[in-house]
Short mmCIF file of C-alpha atoms and ligand atoms in Angstrom, two decimals:
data_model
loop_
_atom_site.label_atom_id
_atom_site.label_comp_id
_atom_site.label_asym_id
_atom_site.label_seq_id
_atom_site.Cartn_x
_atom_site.Cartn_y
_atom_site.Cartn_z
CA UNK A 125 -21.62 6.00 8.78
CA UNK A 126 -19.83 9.09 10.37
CA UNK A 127 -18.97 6.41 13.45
CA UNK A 128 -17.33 4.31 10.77
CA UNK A 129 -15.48 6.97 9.13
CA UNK A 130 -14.01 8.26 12.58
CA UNK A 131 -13.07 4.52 12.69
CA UNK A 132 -11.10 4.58 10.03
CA UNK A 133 -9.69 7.66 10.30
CA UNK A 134 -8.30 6.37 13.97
CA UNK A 135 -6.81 3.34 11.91
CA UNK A 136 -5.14 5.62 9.48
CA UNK A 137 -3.75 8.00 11.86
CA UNK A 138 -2.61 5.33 14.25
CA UNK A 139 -0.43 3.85 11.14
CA UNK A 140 0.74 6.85 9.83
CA UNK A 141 2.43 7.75 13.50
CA UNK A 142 3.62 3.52 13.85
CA UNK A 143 4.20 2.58 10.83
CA UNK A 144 4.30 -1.06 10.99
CA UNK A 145 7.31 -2.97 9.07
CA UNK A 146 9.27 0.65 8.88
CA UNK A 147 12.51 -0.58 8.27
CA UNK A 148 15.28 -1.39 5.75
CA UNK A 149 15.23 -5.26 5.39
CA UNK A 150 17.97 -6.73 5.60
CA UNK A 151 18.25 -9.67 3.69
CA UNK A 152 16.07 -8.05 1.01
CA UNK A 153 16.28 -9.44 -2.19
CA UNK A 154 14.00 -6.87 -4.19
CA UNK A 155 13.78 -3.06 -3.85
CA UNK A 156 12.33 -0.47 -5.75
CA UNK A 157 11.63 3.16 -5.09
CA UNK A 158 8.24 5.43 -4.93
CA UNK A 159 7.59 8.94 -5.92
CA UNK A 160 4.29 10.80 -5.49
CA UNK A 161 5.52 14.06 -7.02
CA UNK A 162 1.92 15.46 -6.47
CA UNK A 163 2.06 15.47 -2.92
CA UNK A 164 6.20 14.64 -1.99
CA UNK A 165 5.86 11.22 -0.88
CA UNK A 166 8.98 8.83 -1.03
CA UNK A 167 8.28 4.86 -0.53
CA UNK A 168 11.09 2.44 -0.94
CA UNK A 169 9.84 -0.78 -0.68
CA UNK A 170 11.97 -3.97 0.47
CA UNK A 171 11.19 -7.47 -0.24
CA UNK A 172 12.42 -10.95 0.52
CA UNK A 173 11.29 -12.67 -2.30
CA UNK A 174 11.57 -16.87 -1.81
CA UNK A 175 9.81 -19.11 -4.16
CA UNK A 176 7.31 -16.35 -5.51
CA UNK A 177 6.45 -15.38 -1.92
CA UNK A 178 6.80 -12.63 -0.07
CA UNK A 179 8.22 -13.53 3.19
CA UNK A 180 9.35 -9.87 4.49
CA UNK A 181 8.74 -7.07 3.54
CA UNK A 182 9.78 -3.42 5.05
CA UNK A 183 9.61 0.11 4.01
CA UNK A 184 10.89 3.42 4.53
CA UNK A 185 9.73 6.58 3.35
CA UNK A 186 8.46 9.96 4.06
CA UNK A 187 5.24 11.67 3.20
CA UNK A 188 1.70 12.49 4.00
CA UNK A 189 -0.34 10.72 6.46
CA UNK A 190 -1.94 9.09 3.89
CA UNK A 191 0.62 7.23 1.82
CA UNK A 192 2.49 6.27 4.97
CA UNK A 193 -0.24 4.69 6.45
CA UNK A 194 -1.28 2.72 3.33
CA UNK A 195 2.79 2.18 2.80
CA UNK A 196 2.58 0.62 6.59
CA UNK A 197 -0.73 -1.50 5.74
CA UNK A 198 0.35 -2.60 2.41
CA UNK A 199 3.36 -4.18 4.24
CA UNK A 200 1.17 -6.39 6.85
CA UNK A 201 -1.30 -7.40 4.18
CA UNK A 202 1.30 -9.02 1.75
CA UNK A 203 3.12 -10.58 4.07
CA UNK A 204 3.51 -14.14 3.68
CA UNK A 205 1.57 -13.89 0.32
CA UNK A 206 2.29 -15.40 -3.41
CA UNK A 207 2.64 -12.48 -5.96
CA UNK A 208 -0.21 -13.65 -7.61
CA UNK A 209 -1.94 -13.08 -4.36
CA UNK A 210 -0.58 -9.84 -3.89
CA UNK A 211 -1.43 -8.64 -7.45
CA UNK A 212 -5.37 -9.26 -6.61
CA UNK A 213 -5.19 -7.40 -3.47
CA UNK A 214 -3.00 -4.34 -5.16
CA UNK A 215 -6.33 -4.65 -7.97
CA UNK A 216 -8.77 -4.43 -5.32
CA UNK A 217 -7.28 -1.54 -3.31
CA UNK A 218 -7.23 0.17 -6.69
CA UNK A 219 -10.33 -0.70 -7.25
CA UNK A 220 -11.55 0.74 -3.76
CA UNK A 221 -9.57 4.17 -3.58
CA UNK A 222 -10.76 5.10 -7.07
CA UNK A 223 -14.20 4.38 -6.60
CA UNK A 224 -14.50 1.79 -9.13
CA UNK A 225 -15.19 -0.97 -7.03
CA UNK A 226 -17.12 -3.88 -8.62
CA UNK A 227 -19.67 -3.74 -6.63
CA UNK A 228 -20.51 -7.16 -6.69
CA UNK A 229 -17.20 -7.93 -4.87
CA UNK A 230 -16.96 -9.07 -1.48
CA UNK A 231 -15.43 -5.89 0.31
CA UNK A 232 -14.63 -8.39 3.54
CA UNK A 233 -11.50 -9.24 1.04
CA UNK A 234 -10.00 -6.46 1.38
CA UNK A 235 -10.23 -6.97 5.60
CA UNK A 236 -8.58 -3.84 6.58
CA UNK A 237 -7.80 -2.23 3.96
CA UNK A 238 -11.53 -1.17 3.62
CA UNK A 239 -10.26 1.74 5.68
CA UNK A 240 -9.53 3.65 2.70
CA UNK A 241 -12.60 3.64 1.25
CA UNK A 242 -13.21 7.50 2.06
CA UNK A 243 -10.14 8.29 -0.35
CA UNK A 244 -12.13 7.88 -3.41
CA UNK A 245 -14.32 11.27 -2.77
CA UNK A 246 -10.19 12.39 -2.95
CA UNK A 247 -8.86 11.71 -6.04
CA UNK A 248 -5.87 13.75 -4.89
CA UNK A 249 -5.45 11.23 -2.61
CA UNK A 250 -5.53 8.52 -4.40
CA UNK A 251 -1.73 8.55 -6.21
CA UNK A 252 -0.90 9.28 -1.80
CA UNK A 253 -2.86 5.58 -1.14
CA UNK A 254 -1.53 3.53 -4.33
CA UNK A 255 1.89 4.78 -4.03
CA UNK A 256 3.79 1.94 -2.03
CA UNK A 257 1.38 -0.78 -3.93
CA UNK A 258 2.74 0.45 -7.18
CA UNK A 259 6.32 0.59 -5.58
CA UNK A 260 5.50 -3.11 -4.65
CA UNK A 261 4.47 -4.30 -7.82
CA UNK A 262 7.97 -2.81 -8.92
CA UNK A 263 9.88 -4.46 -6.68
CA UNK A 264 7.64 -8.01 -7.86
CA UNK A 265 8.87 -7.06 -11.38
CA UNK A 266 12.20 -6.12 -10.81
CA UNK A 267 11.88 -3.08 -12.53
CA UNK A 268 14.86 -1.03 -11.12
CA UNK A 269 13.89 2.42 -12.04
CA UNK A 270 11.71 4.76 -9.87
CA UNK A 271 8.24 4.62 -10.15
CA UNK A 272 6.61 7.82 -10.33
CA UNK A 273 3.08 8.11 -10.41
CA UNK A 274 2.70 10.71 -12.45
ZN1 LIG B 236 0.55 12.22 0.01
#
């Protein structure tokens, strides 16, 4: 288990230094705005939105090693999704980080995401890990204002 967790920890820190999709989209069609106030972390999130699918998506942001690398992660894993699609995913990461993972779910789902499994003995952490998927769901919902997880 404490090979695994040095795994992911590797993953993490490799995303939170190249952040993958770290850019302002041009093009975008949707944006909305993070705030972890907690921790400090800033997500804005930019979608192209075409026919209820996301077909780019970039971010920008600064913050913890953490919410960057789950900002950076969330980007590659709803790429090329249908909102519906990226509304189950955003439920199972929540699921995962907070520990209340059905159980009964097939983890493989979540491919790798899984990697932020360890954040639930965090719960700190967790508003750092769901920030940019709660920014996303913004920017789904057009909601213009900035999300704040508090
Ligand atoms: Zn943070």
């Amino acid at each position: 288990m404490s090979d695994l967790r040095e795994l992911y920890q590797q993953v993490i820190l490799d995303h939170s230094k190249k952040p993958r999709n770290f850019q302002k989209l041009e093009g975008a069609n949707r944006t909305a705005e993070g705030y972890n106030p907690l921790c400090g972390d800033d997500v804005t999130v930019y979608l192209q939105l075409e026919d209820n699918a996301i077909r780019n998506i970039g971010f920008q942001g600064s913050g913890c090693a953490i919410s960057k690398a789950s900002a950076s992660m969330m980007t590659d894993s709803v790429k090329g999704k249908t909102k519906a699609e990226a509304e189950v995913l955003f439920q199972k990461f929540h699921a995962l980080v907070t520990g209340e993972e059905d159980r009964t779910d097939d983890p493989g789902d979540l491919g790798k995401l899984a990697v932020f499994s360890g954040v639930s003995e965090f719960p700190i952490r967790v508003k750092c890990a769901t920030l940019a998927w709660h920014t996303l769901r913004a920017a789904l919902e057009r909601k213009e204002e900035t999300v704040s997880t508090e």
